């Protein structure tokens, strides 16, 4: 159907202007075969997946028994890892379809196996009592038939493995997950829910995990910089259940931002002595923001005065965002990563 035209709202920011009216287009849809599905015997494959879920239930029962012995609540959540078969990845819609009921998607990423085939690796947070929701999806795939004669959730043919996840399932850093017993600094991305954050901080104290500095609060995560061994992180199922992602903490997260202004300038001067700046014909990055304080010693070699502009008639090109600026640090991200 024809999309009705609506009046575009006036932007609240003076430097953003949208003078043109939108052009209506009829939605024609998108047709295509999508990602290939494995040629499997549906009933047998469904049975194999249900056997994997049954094994998880047995493992969960053992975990609950151990928790009762330790005077801990037996109502425990799970993080499950699912993998597609090599060469048969899952699409975004199929990955989102796994999050059913109270089950939520934590991480989904493509990986390549040793033979060069793509695999989709997924981590799901499964609250206590929600495992049957996933089992029902598998059952419907194996037993039910759609009005068109096909299988509900036919993409289940590409799911190869379902198991309780380890730390590796939450690892999203480009570096390889450390295998040794050394202490490392980690970025622990905790789900931003009050009970979850409180549980994480309590567990970190109990496990003697060193937390450094105030955490970073994002809309859906709270990011902690923590020092611990891999074994300590993997030793607590409750701790893993609070996490959404795990990455290596980079040095700038650990030390430089904690220094005084004069100490930071000493490090900046030392860094400038070792930098090779790009040639004048190198590719450029255009930053549309709240101005840039180009007198910053890390930016002045990269941003010439004639390339620093403003849309306002007063000619002030400095960073106008509150007291701390916004365009200046964004220019730093664009320049240095």
PDB file of N, CA and C in Angstrom, residues 59-74:
ATOM      1  N   UNK A  59      22.562 -32.447  33.814  1.00  0.00           N
ATOM      2  CA  UNK A  59      23.658 -31.646  34.364  1.00  0.00           C
ATOM      3  C   UNK A  59      23.124 -30.572  35.297  1.00  0.00           C
ATOM      4  N   UNK A  60      21.990 -29.975  34.935  1.00  0.00           N
ATOM      5  CA  UNK A  60      21.383 -28.950  35.782  1.00  0.00           C
ATOM      6  C   UNK A  60      20.943 -29.553  37.113  1.00  0.00           C
ATOM      7  N   UNK A  61      20.387 -30.766  37.088  1.00  0.00           N
ATOM      8  CA  UNK A  61      19.976 -31.421  38.333  1.00  0.00           C
ATOM      9  C   UNK A  61      21.163 -31.643  39.254  1.00  0.00           C
ATOM     10  N   UNK A  62      22.314 -32.021  38.676  1.00  0.00           N
ATOM     11  CA  UNK A  62      23.512 -32.218  39.481  1.00  0.00           C
ATOM     12  C   UNK A  62      23.999 -30.890  40.060  1.00  0.00           C
ATOM     13  N   UNK A  63      23.931 -29.836  39.262  1.00  0.00           N
ATOM     14  CA  UNK A  63      24.311 -28.507  39.760  1.00  0.00           C
ATOM     15  C   UNK A  63      23.410 -28.094  40.918  1.00  0.00           C
ATOM     16  N   UNK A  64      22.119 -28.332  40.767  1.00  0.00           N
ATOM     17  CA  UNK A  64      21.185 -27.966  41.832  1.00  0.00           C
ATOM     18  C   UNK A  64      21.445 -28.778  43.098  1.00  0.00           C
ATOM     19  N   UNK A  65      21.774 -30.063  42.946  1.00  0.00           N
ATOM     20  CA  UNK A  65      22.073 -30.896  44.118  1.00  0.00           C
ATOM     21  C   UNK A  65      23.293 -30.360  44.865  1.00  0.00           C
ATOM     22  N   UNK A  66      24.334 -29.981  44.111  1.00  0.00           N
ATOM     23  CA  UNK A  66      25.534 -29.438  44.737  1.00  0.00           C
ATOM     24  C   UNK A  66      25.231 -28.110  45.431  1.00  0.00           C
ATOM     25  N   UNK A  67      24.361 -27.311  44.856  1.00  0.00           N
ATOM     26  CA  UNK A  67      24.026 -26.024  45.462  1.00  0.00           C
ATOM     27  C   UNK A  67      23.268 -26.220  46.772  1.00  0.00           C
ATOM     28  N   UNK A  68      22.401 -27.203  46.823  1.00  0.00           N
ATOM     29  CA  UNK A  68      21.680 -27.487  48.070  1.00  0.00           C
ATOM     30  C   UNK A  68      22.666 -27.886  49.159  1.00  0.00           C
ATOM     31  N   UNK A  69      23.659 -28.708  48.809  1.00  0.00           N
ATOM     32  CA  UNK A  69      24.687 -29.122  49.777  1.00  0.00           C
ATOM     33  C   UNK A  69      25.447 -27.904  50.305  1.00  0.00           C
ATOM     34  N   UNK A  70      25.667 -26.919  49.426  1.00  0.00           N
ATOM     35  CA  UNK A  70      26.406 -25.712  49.800  1.00  0.00           C
ATOM     36  C   UNK A  70      25.496 -24.623  50.383  1.00  0.00           C
ATOM     37  N   UNK A  71      24.238 -24.967  50.673  1.00  0.00           N
ATOM     38  CA  UNK A  71      23.263 -24.019  51.232  1.00  0.00           C
ATOM     39  C   UNK A  71      23.024 -22.823  50.305  1.00  0.00           C
ATOM     40  N   UNK A  72      23.030 -23.091  49.005  1.00  0.00           N
ATOM     41  CA  UNK A  72      22.738 -22.071  48.016  1.00  0.00           C
ATOM     42  C   UNK A  72      21.364 -22.342  47.411  1.00  0.00           C
ATOM     43  N   UNK A  73      20.686 -21.304  46.907  1.00  0.00           N
ATOM     44  CA  UNK A  73      19.387 -21.537  46.252  1.00  0.00           C
ATOM     45  C   UNK A  73      19.552 -22.464  45.047  1.00  0.00           C
ATOM     46  N   UNK A  74      18.615 -23.397  44.902  1.00  0.00           N
ATOM     47  CA  UNK A  74      18.729 -24.321  43.772  1.00  0.00           C
ATOM     48  C   UNK A  74      18.129 -23.751  42.495  1.00  0.00           C
TER      49      UNK A  74
END
